[in-house]
Coordinates of N, CA and C in Angstrom, one line a residue:
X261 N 77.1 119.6 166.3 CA 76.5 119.1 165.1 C 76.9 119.9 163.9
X262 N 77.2 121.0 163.9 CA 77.5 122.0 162.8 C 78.9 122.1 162.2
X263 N 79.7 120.9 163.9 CA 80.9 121.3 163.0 C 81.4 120.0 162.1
X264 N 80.3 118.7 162.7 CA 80.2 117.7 161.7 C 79.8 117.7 160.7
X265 N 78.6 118.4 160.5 CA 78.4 119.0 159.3 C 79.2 119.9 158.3
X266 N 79.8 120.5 158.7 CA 81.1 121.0 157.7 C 82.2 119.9 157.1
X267 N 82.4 119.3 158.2 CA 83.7 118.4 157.9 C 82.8 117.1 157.1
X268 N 81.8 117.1 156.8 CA 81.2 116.1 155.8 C 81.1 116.5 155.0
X269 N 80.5 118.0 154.6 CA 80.5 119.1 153.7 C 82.1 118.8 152.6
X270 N 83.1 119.3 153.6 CA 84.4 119.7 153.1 C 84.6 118.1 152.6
X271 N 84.6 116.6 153.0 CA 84.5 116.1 152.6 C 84.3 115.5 151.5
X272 N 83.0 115.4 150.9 CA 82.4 115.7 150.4 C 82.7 116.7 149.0
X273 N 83.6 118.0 149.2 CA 84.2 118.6 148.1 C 85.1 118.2 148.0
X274 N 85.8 117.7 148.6 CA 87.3 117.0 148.0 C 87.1 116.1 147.2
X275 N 86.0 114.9 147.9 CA 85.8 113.7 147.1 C 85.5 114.2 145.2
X276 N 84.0 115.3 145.5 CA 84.1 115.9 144.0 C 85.2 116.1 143.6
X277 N 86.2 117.2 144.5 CA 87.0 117.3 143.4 C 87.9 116.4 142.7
X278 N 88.0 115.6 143.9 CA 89.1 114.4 143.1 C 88.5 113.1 142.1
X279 N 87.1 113.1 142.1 CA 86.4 112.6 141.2 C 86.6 113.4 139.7
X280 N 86.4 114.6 139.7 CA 86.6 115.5 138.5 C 88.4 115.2 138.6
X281 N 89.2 115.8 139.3 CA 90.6 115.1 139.0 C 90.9 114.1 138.2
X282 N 90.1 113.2 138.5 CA 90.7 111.6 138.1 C 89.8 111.6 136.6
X283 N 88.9 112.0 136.5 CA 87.6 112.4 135.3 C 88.7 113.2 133.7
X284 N 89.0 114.4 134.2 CA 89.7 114.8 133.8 C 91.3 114.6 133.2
X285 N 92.0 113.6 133.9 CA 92.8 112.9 133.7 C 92.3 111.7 132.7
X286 N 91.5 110.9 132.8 CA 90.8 110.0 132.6 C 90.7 111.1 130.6
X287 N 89.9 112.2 130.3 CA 89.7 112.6 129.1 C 91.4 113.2 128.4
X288 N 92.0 113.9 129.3 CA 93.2 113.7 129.1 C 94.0 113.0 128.3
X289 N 94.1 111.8 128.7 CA 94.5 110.4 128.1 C 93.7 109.6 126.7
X290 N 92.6 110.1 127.3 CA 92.0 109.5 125.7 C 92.1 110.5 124.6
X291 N 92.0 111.7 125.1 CA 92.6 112.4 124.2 C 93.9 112.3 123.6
X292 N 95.0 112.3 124.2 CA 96.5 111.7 123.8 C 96.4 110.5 123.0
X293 N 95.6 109.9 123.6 CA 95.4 108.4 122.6 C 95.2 108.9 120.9
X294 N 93.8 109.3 120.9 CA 93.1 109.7 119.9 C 94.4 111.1 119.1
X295 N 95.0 111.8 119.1 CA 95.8 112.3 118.8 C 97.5 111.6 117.8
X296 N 97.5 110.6 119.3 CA 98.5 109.8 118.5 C 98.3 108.6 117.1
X297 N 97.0 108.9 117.9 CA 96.3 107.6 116.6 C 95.8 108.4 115.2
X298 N 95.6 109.6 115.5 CA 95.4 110.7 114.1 C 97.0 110.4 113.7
X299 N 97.9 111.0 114.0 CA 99.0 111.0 113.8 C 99.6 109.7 113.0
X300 N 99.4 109.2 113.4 CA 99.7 107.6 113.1 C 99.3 107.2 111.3
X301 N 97.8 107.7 111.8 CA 96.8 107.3 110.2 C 97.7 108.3 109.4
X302 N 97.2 109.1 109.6 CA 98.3 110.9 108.6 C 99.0 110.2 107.9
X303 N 100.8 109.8 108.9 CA 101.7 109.3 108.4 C 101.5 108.1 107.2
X304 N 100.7 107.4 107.6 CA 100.2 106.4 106.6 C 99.8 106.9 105.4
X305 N 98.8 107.5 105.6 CA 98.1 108.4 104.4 C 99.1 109.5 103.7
X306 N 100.1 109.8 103.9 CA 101.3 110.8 103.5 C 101.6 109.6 102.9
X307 N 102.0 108.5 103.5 CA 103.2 107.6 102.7 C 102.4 107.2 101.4
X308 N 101.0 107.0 101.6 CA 100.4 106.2 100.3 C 100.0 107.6 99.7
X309 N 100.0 108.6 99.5 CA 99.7 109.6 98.9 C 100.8 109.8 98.0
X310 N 102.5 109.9 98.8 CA 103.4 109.8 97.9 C 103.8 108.3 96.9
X311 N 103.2 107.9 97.2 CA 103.3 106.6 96.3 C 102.7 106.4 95.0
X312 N 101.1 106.4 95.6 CA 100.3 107.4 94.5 C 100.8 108.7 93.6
X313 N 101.4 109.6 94.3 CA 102.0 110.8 93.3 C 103.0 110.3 92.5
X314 N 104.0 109.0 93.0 CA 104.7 108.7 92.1 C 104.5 108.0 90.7
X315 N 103.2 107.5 90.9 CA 102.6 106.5 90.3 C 102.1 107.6 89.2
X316 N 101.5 108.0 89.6 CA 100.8 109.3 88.5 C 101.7 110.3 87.7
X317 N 103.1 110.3 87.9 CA 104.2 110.8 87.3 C 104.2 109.3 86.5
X318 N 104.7 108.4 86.9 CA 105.5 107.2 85.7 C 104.5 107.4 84.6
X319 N 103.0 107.7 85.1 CA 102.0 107.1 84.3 C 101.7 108.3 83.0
X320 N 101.9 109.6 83.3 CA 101.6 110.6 82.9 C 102.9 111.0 82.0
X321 N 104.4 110.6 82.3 CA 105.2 110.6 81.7 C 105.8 112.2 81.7
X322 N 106.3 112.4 80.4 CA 106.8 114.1 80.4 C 105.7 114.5 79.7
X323 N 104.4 114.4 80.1 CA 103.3 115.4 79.7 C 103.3 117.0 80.3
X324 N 103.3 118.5 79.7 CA 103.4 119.4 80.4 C 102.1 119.8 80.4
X325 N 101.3 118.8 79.8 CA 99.9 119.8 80.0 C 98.9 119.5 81.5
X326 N 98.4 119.9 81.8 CA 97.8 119.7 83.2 C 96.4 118.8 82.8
X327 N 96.3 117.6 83.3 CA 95.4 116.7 83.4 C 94.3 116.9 84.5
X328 N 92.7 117.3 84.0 CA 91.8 117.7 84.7 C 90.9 116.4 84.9
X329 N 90.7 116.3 86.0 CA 89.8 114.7 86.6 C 88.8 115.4 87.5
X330 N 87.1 115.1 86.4 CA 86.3 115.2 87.9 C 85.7 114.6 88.7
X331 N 85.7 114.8 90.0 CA 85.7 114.3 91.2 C 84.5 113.6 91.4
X332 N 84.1 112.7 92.2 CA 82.6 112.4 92.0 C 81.8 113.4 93.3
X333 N 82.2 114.3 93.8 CA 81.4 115.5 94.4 C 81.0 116.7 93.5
X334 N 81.5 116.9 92.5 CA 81.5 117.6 90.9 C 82.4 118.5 90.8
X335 N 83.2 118.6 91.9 CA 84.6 119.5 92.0 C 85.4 118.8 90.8
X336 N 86.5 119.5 90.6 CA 87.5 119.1 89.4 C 89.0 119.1 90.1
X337 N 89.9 117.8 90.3 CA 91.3 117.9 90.5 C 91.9 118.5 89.4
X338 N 92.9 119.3 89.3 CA 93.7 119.9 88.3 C 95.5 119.2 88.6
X339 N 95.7 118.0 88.1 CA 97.4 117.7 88.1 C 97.7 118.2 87.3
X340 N 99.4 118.5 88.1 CA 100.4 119.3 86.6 C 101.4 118.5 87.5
X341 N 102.5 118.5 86.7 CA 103.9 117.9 87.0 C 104.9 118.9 86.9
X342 N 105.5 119.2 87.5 CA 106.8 120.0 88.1 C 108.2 119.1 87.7
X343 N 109.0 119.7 87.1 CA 110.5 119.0 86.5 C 111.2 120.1 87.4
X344 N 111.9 119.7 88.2 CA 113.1 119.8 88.7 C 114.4 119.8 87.8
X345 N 115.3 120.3 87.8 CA 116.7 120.0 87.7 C 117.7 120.4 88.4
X346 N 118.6 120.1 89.1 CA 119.6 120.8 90.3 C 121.2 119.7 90.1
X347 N 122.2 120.9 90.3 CA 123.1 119.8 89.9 C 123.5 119.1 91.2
X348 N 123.8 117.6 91.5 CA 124.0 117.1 92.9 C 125.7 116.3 92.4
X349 N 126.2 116.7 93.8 CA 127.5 115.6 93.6 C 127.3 114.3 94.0
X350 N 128.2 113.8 93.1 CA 128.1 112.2 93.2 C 129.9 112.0 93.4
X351 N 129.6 111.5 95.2 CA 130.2 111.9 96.3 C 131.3 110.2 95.8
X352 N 130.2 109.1 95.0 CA 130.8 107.8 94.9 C 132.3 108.1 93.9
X353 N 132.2 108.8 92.6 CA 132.4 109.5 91.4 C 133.8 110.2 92.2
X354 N 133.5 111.2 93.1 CA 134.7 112.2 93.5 C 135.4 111.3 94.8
X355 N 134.9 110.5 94.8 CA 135.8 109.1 96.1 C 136.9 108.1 95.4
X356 N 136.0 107.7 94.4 CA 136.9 107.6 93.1 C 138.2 108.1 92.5
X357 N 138.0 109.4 91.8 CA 138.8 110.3 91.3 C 139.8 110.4 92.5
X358 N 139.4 110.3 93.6 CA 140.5 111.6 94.8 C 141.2 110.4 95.5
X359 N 140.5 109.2 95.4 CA 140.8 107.7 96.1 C 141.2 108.5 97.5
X360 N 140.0 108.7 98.2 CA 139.5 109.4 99.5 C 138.0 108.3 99.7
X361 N 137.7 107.4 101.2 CA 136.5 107.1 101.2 C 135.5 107.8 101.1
X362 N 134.5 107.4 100.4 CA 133.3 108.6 100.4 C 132.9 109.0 102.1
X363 N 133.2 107.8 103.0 CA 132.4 108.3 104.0 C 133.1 109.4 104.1
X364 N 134.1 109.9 104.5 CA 134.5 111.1 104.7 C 134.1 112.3 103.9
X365 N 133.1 112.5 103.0 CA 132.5 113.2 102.7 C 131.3 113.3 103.4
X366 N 130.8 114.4 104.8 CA 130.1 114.4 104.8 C 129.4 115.4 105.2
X367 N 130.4 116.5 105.5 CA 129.5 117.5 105.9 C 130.2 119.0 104.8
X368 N 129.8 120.1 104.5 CA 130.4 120.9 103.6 C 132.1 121.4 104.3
X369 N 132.0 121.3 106.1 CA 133.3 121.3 106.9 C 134.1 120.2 106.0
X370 N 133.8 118.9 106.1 CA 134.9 117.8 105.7 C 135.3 118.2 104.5
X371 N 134.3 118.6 103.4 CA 134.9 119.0 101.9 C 136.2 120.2 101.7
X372 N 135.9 121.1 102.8 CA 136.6 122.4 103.1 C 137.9 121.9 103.8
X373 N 138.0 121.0 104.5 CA 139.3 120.7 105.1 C 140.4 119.7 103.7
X374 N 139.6 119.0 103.0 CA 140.0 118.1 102.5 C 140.6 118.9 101.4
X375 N 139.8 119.9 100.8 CA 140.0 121.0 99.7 C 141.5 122.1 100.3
X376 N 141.7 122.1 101.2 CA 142.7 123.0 102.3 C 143.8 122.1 102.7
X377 N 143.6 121.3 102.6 CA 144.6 120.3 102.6 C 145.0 119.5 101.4
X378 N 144.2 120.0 100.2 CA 145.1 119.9 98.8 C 144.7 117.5 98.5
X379 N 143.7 117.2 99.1 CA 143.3 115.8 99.2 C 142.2 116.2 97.7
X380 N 141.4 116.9 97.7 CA 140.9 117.3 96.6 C 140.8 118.9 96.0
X381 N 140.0 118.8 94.8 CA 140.2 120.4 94.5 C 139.1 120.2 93.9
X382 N 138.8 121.7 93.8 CA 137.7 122.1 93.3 C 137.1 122.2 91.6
X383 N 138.4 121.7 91.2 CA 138.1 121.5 89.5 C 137.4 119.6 90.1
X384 N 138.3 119.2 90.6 CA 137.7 117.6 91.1 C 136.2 117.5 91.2
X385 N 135.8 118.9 92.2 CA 134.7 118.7 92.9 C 133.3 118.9 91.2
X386 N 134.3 120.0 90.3 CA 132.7 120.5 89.6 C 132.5 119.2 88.4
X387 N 133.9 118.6 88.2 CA 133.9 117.0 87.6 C 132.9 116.3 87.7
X388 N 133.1 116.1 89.2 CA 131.8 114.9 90.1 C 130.4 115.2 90.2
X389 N 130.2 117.0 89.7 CA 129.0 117.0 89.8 C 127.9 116.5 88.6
X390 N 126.3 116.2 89.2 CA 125.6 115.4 88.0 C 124.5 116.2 87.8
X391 N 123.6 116.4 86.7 CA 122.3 117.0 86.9 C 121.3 115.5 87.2
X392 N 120.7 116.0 88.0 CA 119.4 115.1 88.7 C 118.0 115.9 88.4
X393 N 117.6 115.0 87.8 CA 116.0 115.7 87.6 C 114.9 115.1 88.4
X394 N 114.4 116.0 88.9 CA 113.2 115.2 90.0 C 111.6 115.4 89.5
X395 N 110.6 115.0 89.7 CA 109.1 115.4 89.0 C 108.3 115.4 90.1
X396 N 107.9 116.7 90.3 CA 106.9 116.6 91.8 C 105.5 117.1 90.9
X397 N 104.0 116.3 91.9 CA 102.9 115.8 91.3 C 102.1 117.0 92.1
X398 N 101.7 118.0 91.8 CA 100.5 118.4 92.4 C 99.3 118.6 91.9
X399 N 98.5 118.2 92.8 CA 96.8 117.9 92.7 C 96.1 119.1 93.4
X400 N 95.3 120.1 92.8 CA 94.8 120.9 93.6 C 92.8 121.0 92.7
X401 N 92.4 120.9 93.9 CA 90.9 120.7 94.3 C 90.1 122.3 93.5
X402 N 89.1 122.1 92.3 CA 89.2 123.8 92.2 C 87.6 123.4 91.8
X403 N 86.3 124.3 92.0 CA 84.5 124.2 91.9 C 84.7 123.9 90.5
X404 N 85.3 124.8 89.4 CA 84.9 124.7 87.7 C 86.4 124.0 87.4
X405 N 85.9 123.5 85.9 CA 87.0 123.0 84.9 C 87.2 124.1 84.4
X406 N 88.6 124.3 84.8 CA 89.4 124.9 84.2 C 90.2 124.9 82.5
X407 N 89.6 123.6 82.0 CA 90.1 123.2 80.8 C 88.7 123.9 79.8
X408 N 87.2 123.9 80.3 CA 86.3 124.3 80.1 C 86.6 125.9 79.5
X409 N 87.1 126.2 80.4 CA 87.2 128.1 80.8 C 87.8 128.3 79.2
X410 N 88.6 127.8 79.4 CA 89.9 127.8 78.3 C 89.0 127.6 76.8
X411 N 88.1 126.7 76.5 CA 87.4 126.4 75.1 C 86.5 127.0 75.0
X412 N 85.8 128.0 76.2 CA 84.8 128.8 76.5 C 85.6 130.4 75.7
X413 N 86.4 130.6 76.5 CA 87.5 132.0 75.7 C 87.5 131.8 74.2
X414 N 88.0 130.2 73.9 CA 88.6 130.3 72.4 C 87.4 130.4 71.4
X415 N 86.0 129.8 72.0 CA 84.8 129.9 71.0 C 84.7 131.1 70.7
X416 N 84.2 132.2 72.2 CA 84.3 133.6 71.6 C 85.4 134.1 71.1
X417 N 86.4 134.0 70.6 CA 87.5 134.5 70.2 C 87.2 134.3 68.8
X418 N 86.9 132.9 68.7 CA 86.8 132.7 66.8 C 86.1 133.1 66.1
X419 N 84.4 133.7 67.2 CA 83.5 134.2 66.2 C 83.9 135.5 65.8

């Protein structure tokens, strides 16, 4: 009787355990679910976020002063606009000039071979280059207005 009693026993713990097995598998997966599905939203909300930031550049124009918006929790956004400028080649331009397909421009190797083999040169290459200006939007979350701070200094200053 004692030794059926074990082997129901041991039974018995396997079944547990393969019940938590399958349990655990079971959270596992919903977990991955719920992960990829965070993932998912993010990417969306990245895309409309930068869309938004573009939007807030067309709209704001070349203003350099920082535009303060408060929030309806009483926090204050602080945007400022960032101007870029960097010179980029315009690869269409030096395909042109060299009557070389652009696609063969593609890696800084292809330029070096092409340049070494006398197909282009390097007075060609600074020709083609363009300045590109880019405007990145940043929004940062801050407790006081900061534009406040600023009229608060200049009152004592005046008296």
């Amino acid at each position: 009787m004692n030794a059926n009693a074990l082997k129901l026993e041991e039974v018995q713990v396997e079944e547990k355990e393969m019940f938590q097995n399958q349990l655990n598998k079971q959270k596992v997966e919903e977990h991955v679910i719920k992960v990829v599905s965070n993932n998912e939203i993010a990417k969306e909300r990245k895309a409309e976020n930068d869309m938004l930031k573009e939007d807030i550049a067309q709209l704001l124009g070349d203003s350099d002063e920082p535009m303060v918006v408060e929030l309806p929790n009483g926090e204050f956004a602080v945007i400022k606009i960032r101007k870029n400028k960097r010179e980029v080649l315009d690869r269409e331009a030096l395909a042109h000039v060299s009557k070389i397909d652009k696609d063969e421009f593609k890696s800084q190797l292809d330029f070096a071979m092409l340049v070494k083999q006398g197909k282009i040169t390097t007075s060609m290459i600074k020709h083609c280059m363009a300045e590109k200006e880019s405007k990145t939007v940043s929004i940062r979350v801050v407790k006081t207005n900061p534009l406040a701070k600023k009229r608060k200094k200049f009152k004592k200053n005046s008296f």
